[in-house]
mmCIF file of C-alpha atoms in Angstrom:
data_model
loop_
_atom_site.group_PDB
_atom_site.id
_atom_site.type_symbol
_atom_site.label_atom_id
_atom_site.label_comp_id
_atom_site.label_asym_id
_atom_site.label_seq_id
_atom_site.Cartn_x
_atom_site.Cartn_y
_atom_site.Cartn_z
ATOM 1 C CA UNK A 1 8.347 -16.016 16.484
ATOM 2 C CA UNK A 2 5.991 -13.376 16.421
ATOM 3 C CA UNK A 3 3.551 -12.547 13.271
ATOM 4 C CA UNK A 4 0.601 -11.404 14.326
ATOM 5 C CA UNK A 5 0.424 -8.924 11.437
ATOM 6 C CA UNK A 6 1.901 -5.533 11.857
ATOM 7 C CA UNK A 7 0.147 -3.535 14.466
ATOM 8 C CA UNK A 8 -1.016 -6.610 16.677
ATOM 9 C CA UNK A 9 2.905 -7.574 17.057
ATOM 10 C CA UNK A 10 3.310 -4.146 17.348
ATOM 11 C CA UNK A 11 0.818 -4.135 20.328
ATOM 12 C CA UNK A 12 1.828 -7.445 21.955
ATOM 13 C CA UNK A 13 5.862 -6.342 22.302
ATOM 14 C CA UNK A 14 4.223 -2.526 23.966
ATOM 15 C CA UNK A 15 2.055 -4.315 26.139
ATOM 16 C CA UNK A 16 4.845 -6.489 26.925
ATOM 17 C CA UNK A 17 6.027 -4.468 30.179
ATOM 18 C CA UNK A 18 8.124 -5.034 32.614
ATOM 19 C CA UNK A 19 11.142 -4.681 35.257
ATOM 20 C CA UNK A 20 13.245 -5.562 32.746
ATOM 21 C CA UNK A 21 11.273 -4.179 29.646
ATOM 22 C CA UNK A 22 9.476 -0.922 30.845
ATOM 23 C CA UNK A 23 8.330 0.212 27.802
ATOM 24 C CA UNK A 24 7.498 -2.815 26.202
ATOM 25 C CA UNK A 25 9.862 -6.108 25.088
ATOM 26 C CA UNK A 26 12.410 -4.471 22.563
ATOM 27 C CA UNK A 27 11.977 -1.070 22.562
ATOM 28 C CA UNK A 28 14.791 0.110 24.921
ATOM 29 C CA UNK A 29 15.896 2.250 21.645
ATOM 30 C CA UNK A 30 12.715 4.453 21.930
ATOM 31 C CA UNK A 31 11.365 3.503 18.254
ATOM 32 C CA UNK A 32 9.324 0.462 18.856
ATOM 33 C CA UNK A 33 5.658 2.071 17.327
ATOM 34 C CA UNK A 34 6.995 4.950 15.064
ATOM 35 C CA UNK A 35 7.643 4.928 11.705
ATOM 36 C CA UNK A 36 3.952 3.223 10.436
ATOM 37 C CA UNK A 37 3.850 3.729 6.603
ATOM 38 C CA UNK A 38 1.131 2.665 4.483
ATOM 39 C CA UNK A 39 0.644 3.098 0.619
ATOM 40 C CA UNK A 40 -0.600 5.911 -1.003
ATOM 41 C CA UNK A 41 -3.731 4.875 -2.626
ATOM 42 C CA UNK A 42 -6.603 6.245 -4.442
ATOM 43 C CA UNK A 43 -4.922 8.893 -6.864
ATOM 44 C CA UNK A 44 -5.609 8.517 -11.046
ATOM 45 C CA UNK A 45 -7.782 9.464 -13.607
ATOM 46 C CA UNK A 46 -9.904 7.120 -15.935
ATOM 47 C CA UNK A 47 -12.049 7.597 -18.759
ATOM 48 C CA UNK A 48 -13.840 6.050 -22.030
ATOM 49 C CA UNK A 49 -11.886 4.848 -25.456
ATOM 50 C CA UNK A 50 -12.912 6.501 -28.206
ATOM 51 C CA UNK A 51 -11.365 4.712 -30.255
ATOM 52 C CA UNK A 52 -13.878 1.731 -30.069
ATOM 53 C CA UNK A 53 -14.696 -1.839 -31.796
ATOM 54 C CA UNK A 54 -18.180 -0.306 -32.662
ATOM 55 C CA UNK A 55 -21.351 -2.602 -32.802
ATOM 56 C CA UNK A 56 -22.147 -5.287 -30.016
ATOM 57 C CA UNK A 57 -20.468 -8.608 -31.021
ATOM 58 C CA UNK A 58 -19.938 -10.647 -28.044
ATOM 59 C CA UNK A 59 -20.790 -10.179 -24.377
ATOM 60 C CA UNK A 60 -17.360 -9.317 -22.822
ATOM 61 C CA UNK A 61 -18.456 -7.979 -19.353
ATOM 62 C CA UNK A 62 -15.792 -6.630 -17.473
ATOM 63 C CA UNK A 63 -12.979 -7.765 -19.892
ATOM 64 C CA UNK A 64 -10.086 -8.074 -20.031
ATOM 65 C CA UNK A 65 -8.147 -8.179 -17.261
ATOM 66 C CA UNK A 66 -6.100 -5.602 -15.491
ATOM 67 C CA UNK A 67 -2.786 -4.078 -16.128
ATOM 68 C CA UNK A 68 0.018 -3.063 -13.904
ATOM 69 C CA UNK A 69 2.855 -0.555 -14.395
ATOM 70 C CA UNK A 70 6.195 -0.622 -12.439
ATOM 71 C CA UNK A 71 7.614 2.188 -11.201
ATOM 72 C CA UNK A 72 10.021 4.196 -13.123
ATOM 73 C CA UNK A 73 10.414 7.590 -11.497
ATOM 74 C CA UNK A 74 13.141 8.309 -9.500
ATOM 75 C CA UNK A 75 14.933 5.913 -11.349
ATOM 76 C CA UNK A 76 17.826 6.791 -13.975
ATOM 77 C CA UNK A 77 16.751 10.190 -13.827
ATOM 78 C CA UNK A 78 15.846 12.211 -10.543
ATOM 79 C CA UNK A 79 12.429 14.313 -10.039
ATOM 80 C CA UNK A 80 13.200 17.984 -7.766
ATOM 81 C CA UNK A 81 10.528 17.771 -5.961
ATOM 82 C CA UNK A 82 10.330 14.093 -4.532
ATOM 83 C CA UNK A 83 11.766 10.844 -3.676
ATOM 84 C CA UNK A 84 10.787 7.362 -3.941
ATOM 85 C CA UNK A 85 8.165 6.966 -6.583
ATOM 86 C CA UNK A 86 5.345 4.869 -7.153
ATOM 87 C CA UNK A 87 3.300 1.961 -10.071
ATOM 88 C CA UNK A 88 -0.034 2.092 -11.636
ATOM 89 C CA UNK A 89 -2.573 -0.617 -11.591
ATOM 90 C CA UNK A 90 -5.557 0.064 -13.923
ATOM 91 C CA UNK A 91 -7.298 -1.901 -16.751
ATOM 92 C CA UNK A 92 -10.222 -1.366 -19.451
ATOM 93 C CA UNK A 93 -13.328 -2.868 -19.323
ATOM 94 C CA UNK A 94 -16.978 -2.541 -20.717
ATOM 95 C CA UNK A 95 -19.769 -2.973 -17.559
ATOM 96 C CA UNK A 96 -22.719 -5.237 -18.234
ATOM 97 C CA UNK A 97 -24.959 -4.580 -21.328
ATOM 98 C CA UNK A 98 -26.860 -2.400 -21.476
ATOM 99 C CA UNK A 99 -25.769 -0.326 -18.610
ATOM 100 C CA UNK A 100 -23.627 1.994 -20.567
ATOM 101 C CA UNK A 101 -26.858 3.251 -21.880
ATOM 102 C CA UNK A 102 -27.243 5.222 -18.544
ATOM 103 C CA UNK A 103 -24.479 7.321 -19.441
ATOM 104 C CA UNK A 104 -25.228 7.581 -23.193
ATOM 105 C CA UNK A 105 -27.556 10.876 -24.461
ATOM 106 C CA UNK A 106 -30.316 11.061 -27.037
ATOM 107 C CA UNK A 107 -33.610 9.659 -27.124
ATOM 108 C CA UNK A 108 -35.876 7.363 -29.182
ATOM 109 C CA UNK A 109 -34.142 5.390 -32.498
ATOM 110 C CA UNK A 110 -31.325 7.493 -31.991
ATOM 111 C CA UNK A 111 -30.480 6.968 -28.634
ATOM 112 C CA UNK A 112 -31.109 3.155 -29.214
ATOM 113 C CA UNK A 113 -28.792 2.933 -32.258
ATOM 114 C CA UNK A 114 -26.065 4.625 -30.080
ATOM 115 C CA UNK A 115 -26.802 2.126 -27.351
ATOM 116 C CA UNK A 116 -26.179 -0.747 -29.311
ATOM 117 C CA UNK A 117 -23.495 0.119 -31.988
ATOM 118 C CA UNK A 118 -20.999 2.223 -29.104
ATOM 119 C CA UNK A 119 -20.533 -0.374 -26.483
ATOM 120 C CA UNK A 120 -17.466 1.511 -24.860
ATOM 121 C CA UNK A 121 -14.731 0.744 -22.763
ATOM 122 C CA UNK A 122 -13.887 2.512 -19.620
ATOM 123 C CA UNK A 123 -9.923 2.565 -18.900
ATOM 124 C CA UNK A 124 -8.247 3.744 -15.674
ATOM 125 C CA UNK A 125 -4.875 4.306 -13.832
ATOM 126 C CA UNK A 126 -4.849 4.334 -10.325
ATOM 127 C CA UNK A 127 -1.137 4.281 -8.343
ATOM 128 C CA UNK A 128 0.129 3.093 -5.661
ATOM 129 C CA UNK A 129 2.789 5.063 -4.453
ATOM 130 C CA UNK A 130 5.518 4.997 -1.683
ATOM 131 C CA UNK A 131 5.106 6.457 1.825
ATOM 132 C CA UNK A 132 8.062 7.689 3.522
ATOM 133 C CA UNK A 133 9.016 6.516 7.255
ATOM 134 C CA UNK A 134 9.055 9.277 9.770
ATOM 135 C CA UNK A 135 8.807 9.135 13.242
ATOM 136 C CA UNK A 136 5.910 11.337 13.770
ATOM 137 C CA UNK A 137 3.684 8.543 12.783
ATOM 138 C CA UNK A 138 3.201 6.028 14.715
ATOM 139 C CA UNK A 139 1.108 4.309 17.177
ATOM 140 C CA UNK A 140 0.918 3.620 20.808
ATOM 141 C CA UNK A 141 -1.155 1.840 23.981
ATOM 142 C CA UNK A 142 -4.008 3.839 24.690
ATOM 143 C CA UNK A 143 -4.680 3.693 28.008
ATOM 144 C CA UNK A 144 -8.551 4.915 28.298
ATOM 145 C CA UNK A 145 -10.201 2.205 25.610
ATOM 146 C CA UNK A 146 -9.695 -1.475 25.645
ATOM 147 C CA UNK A 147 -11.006 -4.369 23.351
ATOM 148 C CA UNK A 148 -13.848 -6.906 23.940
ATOM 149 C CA UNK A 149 -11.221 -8.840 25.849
ATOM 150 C CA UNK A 150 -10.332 -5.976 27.886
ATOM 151 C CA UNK A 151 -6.995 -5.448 26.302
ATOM 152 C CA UNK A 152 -5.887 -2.212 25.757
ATOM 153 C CA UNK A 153 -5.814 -0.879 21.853
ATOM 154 C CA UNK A 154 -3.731 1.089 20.064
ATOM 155 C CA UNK A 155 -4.137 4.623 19.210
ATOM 156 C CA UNK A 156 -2.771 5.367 15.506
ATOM 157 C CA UNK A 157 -1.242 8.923 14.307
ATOM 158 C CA UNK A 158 -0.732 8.726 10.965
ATOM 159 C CA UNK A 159 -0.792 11.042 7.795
ATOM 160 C CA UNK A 160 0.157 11.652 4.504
ATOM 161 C CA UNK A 161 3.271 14.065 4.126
ATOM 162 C CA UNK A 162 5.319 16.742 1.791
ATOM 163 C CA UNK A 163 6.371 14.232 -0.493
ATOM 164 C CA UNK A 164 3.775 11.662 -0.459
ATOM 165 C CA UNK A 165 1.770 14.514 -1.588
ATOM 166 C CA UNK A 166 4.149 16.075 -4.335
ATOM 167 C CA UNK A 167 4.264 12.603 -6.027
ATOM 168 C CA UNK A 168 0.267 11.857 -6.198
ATOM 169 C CA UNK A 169 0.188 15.085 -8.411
ATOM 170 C CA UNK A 170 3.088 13.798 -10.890
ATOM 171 C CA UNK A 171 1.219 10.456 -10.910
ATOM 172 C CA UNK A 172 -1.895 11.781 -11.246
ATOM 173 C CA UNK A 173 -1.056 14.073 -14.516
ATOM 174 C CA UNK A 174 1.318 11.450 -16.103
ATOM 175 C CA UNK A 175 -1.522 9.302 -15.775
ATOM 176 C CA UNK A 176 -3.615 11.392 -17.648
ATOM 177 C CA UNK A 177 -1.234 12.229 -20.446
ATOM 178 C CA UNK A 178 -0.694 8.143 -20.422
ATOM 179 C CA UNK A 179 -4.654 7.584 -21.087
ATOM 180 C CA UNK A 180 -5.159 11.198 -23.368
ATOM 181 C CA UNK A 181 -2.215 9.035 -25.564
ATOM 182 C CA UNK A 182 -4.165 5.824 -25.329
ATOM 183 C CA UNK A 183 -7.323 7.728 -26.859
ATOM 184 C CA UNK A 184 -9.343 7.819 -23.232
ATOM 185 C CA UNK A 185 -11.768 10.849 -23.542
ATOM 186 C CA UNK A 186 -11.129 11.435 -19.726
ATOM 187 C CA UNK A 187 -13.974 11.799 -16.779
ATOM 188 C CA UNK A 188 -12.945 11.050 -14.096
ATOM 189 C CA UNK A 189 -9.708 12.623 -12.489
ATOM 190 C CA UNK A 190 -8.404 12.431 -8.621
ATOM 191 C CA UNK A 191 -5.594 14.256 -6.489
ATOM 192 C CA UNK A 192 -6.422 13.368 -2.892
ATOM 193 C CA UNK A 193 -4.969 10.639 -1.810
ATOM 194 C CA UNK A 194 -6.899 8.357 0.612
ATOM 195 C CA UNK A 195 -6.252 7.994 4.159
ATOM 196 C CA UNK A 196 -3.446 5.863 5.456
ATOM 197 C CA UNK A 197 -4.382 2.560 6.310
ATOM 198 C CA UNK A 198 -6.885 2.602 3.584
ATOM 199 C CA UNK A 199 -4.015 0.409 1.492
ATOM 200 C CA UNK A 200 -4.477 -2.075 4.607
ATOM 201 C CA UNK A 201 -0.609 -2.762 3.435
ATOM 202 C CA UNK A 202 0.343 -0.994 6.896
ATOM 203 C CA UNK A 203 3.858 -1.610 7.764
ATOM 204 C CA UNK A 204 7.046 -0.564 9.834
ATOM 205 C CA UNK A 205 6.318 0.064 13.790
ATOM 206 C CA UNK A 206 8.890 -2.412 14.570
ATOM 207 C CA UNK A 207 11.859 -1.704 12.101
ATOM 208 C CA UNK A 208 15.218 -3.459 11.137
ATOM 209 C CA UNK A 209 18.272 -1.683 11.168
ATOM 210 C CA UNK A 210 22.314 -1.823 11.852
ATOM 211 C CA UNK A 211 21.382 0.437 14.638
ATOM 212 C CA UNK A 212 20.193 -1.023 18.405
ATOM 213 C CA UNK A 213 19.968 2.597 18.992
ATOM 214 C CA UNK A 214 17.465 3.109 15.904
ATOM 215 C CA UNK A 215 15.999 -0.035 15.128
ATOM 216 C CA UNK A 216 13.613 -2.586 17.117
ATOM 217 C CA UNK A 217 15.487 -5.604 15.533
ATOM 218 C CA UNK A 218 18.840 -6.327 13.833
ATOM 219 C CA UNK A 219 19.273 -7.978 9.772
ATOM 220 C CA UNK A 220 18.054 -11.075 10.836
ATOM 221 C CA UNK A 221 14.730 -10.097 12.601
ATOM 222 C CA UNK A 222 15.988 -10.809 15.545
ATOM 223 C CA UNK A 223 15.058 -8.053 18.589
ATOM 224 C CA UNK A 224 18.319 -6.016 19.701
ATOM 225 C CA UNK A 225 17.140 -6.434 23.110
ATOM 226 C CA UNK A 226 15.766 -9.987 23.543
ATOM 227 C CA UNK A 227 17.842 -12.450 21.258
ATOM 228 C CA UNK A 228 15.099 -15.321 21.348
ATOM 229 C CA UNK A 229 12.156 -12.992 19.929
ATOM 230 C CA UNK A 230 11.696 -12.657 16.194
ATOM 231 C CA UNK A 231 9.146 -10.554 14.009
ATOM 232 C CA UNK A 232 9.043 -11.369 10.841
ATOM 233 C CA UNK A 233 6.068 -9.519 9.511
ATOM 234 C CA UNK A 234 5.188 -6.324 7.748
ATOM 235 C CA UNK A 235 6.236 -4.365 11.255
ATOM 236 C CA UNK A 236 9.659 -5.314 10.726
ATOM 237 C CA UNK A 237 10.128 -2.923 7.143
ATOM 238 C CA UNK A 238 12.518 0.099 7.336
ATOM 239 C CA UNK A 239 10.353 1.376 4.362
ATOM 240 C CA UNK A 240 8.130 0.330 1.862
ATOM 241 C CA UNK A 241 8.520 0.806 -2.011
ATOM 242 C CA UNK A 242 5.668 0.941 -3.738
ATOM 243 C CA UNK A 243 4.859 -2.443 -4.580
ATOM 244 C CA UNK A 244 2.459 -5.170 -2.773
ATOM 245 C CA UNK A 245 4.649 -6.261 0.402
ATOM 246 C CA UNK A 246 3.244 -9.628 1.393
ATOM 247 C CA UNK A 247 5.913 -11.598 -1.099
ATOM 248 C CA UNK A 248 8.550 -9.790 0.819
ATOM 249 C CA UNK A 249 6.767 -11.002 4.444
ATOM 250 C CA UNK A 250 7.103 -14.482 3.263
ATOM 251 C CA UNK A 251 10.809 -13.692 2.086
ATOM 252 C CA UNK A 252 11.957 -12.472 5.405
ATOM 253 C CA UNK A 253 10.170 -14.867 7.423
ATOM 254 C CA UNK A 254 11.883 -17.795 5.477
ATOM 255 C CA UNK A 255 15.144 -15.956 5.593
ATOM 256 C CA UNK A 256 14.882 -15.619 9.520
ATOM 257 C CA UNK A 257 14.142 -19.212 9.970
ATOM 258 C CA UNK A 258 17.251 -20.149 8.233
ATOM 259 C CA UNK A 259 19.431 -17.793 10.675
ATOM 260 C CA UNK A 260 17.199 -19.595 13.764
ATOM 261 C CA UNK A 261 17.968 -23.133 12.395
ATOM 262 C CA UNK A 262 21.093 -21.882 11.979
ATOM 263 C CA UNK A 263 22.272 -20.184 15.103
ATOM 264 C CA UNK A 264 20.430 -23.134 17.150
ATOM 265 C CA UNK A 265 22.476 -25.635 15.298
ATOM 266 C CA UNK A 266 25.774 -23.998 16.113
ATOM 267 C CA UNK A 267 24.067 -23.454 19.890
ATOM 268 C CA UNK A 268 23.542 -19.590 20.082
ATOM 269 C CA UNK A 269 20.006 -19.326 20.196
#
């Protein structure tokens, strides 16, 4: 059973060479490394209510809690100019009194009044969206640095692509007309997503599939090649949605220990 967290099982099956395995334990189909996705973080827009409680009453700092949205691109309807799609986290909150008044103008009584009586609330949208698979990222053994245990590392292509790209604009402006509706004067607006692995929700490297020819393992987690190896964490995903994937690790590790209890029971495994 391995679970070592994506890349690390990732890096144990490459370095995992030999006679039999020459390019690493299960990757006799050529794909064992490629397809890394991670989400696509860091795109939204935030800004200040204006339509405000007025006058300091209590001391909510950082209140209330956040919101998410699901995805719903993509759904009933299609976009023309990307798959997939992606959900919002975001929130509104008011930072510790007085610190708004760093922000605030005026001066003397003025500038005091405003400080006390417009306490405001700063509300945000940030997505997470979908990454594609593709084979052109992925990672591999590099063969010139090594770890403080002398173990080889990985070395990690990965970037953003076409679509990825395509659907941080939509998200970005229909986050924008979300908050403008909501009554957020906006300030604060961004289209670049940030760099994979960023998310640290990295997964695929190791993929699933019908496929022995295409995939690392088979349904069941099991590894085409070597029947008594399983991964069962994020490297195993054939692609991502957009949501958090660690309840979906747990689901498919559970799941694959049914189909070992299983298959030992009946004396296959």
């Amino acid at each position: 059973m391995l679970c070592a967290s994506t890349l690390e099982s990732t890096r144990l099956l490459l370095l995992s060479r030999s006679r039999f395995h020459p390019n690493g334990i299960g990757n006799s189909s050529g794909v064992l490394g490629h397809y890394l996705m991670d989400h696509t973080i860091g795109c939204g827009a935030g800004g200040y209510l204006t339509r405000t409680a007025g006058r300091v009453s209590d001391w909510d700092d950082n209140r209330a809690n956040g919101i998410y949205v699901p995805r719903f691109r993509n759904l009933k309807t299609k976009r023309p100019d990307y798959i997939r799609g992606f959900g919002y986290q975001g929130g509104a909150a008011r930072g510790m009194f007085p610190g708004h008044a760093r922000s605030t103008r005026g001066y003397g009584v003025a500038f005091k009044r405003q400080v006390r009586e417009r306490w405001p609330y700063y509300a945000s949208l940030y997505t997470w969206g979908e990454m594609l698979a593709r084979a052109e990222n992925f990672v591999r053994i590099n063969g010139e640095k090594k770890d403080r245990w002398g173990i080889p590392v990985l070395h990690i292509e990965c970037r953003h692509g076409d679509n990825e790209l395509k659907m941080m604009k939509d998200a970005v402006d229909t986050a924008q007309e979300m908050l403008h509706a909501a009554g957020v004067e906006i300030t604060a607006v961004n289209y670049t997503p940030r760099p994979p692995g960023a998310c640290i929700h990295e997964i695929g490297t190791a993929r699933m599939g019908a496929d022995p020819k295409t995939s690392v393992l088979n349904p069941w987690n099991q590894c085409w090649d070597v029947k008594n190896v399983f991964v069962t964490d994020g490297a195993s995903f054939p692609s991502s949605g957009c949501a958090n994937p660690t309840l979906t690790m747990m689901a498919v590790t559970a799941r694959a220990c049914d189909y070992i209890l299983e298959k030992h029971r009946l004396g296959e495994i």
